[in-house]
Short mmCIF file of N, CA and C in Angstrom, two decimals:
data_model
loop_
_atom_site.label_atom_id
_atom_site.label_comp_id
_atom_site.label_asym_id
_atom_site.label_seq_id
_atom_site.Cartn_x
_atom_site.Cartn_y
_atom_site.Cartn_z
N UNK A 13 18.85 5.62 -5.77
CA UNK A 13 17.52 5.65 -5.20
C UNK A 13 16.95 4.23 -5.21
N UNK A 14 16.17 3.92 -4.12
CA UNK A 14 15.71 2.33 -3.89
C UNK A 14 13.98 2.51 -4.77
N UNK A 15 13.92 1.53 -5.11
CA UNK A 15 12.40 0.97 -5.36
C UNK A 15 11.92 0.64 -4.51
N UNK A 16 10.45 1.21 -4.05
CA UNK A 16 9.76 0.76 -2.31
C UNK A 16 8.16 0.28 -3.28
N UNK A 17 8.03 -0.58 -2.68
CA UNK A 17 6.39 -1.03 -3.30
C UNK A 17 5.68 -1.19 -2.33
N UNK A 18 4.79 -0.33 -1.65
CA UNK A 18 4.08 -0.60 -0.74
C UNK A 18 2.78 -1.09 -0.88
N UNK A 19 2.20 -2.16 -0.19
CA UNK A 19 0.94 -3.16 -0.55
C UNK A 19 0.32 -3.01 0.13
N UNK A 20 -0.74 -2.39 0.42
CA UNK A 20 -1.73 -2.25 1.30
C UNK A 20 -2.58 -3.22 2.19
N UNK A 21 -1.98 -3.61 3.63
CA UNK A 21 -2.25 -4.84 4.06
C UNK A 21 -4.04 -4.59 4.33
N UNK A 22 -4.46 -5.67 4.50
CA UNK A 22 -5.86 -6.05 5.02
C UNK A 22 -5.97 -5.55 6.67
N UNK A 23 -6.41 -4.84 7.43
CA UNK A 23 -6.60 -4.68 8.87
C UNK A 23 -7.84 -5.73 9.36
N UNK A 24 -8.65 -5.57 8.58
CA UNK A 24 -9.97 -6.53 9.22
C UNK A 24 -10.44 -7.71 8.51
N UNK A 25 -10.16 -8.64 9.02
CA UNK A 25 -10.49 -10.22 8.52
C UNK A 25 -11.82 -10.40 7.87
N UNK A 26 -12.61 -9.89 8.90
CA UNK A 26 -14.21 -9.83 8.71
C UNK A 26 -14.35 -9.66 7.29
N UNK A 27 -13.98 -7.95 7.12
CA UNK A 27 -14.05 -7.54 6.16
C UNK A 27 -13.32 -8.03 4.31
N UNK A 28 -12.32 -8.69 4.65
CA UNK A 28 -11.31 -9.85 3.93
C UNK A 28 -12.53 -10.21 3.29
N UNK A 29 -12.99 -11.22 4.68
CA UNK A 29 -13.67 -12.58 4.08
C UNK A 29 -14.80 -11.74 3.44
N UNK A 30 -15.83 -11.07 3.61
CA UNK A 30 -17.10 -10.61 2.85
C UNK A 30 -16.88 -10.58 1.83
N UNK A 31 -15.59 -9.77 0.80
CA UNK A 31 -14.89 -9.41 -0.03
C UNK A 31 -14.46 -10.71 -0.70
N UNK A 32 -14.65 -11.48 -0.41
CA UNK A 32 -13.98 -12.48 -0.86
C UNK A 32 -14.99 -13.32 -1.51
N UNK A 33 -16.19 -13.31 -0.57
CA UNK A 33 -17.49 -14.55 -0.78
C UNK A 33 -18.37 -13.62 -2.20
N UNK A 34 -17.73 -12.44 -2.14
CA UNK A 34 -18.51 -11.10 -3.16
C UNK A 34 -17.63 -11.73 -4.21
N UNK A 35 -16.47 -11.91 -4.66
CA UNK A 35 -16.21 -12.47 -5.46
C UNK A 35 -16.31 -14.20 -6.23
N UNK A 36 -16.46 -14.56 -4.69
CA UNK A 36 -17.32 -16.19 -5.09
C UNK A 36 -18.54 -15.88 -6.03
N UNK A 37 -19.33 -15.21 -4.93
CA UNK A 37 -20.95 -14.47 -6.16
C UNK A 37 -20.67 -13.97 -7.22
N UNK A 38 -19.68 -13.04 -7.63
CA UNK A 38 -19.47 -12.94 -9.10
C UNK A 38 -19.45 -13.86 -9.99
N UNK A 39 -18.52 -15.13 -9.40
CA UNK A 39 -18.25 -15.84 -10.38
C UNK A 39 -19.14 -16.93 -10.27
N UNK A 40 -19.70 -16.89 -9.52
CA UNK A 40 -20.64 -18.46 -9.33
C UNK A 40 -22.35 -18.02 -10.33
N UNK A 41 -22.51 -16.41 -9.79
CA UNK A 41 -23.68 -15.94 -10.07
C UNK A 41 -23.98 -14.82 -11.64
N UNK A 42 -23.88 -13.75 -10.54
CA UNK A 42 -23.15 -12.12 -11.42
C UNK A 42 -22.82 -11.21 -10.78
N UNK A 43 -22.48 -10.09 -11.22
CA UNK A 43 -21.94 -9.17 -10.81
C UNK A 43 -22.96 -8.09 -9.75
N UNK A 44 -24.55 -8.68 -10.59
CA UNK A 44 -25.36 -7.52 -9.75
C UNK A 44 -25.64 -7.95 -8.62
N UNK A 45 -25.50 -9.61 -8.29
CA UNK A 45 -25.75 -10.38 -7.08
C UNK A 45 -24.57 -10.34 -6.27
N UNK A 46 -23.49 -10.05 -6.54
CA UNK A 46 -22.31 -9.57 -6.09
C UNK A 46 -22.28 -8.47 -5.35
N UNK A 47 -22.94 -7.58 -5.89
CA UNK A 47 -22.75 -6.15 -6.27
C UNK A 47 -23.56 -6.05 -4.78
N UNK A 48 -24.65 -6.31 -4.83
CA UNK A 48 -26.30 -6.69 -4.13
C UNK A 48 -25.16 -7.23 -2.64
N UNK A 49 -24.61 -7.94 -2.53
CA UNK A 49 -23.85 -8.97 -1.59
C UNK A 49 -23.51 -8.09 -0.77
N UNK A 50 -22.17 -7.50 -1.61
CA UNK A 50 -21.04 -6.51 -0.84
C UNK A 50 -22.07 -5.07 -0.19
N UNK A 51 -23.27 -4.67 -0.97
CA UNK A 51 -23.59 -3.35 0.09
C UNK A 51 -24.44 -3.63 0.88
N UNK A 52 -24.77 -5.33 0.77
CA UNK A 52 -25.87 -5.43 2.08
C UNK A 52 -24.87 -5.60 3.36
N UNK A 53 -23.34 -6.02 3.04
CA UNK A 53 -22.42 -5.69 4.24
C UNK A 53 -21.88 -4.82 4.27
N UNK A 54 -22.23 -3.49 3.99
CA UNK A 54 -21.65 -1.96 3.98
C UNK A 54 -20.55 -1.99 3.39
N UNK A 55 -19.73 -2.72 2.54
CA UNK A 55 -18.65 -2.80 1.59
C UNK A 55 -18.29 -1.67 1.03
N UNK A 56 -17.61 -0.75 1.46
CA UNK A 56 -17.40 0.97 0.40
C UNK A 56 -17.57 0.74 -1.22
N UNK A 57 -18.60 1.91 -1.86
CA UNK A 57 -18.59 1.44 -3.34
C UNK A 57 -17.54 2.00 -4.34
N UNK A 58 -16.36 1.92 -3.28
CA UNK A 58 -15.45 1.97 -4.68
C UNK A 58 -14.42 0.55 -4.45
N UNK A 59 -14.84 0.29 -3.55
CA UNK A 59 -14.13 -0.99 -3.03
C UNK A 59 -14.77 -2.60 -3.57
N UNK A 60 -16.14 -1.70 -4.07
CA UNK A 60 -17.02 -2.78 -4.56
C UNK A 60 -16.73 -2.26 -6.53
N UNK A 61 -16.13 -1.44 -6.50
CA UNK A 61 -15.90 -0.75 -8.11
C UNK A 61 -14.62 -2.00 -8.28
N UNK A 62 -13.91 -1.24 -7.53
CA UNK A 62 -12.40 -2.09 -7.68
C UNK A 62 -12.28 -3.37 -7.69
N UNK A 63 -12.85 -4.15 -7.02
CA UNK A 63 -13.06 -5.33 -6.78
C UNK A 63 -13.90 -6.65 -7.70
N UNK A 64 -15.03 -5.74 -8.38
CA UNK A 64 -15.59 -6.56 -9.16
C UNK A 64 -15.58 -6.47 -10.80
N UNK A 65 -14.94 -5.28 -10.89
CA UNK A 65 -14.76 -4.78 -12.33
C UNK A 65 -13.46 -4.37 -12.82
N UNK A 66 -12.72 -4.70 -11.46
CA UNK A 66 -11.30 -4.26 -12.28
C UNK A 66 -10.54 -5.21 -11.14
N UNK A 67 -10.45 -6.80 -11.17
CA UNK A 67 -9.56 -7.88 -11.20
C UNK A 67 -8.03 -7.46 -10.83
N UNK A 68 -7.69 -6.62 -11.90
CA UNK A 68 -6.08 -6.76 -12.14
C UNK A 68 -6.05 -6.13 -11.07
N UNK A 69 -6.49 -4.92 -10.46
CA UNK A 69 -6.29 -4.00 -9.45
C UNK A 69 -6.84 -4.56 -7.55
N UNK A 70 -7.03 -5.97 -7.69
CA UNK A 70 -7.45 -6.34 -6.56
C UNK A 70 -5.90 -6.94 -5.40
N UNK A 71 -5.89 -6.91 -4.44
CA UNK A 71 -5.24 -6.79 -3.30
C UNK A 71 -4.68 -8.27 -3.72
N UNK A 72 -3.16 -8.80 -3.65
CA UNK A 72 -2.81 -10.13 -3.33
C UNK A 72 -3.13 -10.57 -2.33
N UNK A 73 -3.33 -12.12 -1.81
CA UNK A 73 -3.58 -12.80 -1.07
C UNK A 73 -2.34 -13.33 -0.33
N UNK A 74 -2.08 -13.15 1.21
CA UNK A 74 -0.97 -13.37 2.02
C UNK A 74 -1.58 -14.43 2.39
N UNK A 75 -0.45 -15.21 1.92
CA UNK A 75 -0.43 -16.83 3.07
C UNK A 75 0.58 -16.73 3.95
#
């Protein structure tokens, strides 16, 4: 039997980058200005769960 690891690609750039500047605000600011960031761009809140409170579980970055 093979090992398959499937990675869940990014479809929308837009959406990438918002996600991304939400984590600039975490770290530049906090989490609630973060937090505040991602649902003033309709960011799903588990996507805003995953993303700002649980690191290890965030999407790699394709170059």
């Amino acid at each position: 039997m093979m090992n398959v690891t499937i990675v869940q690609q990014r479809q929308d750039e837009a959406g990438s980058a918002v996600v991304e500047r939400g984590i600039t605000v975490q770290s530049s600011f906090n989490t609630v200005c973060a937090i505040e960031y991602l649902k003033s761009h309709n960011v799903h809140p588990k996507v805003i769960e995953r993303v700002l409170l649980h690191p290890d579980q965030r999407r790699k970055t394709v170059h």
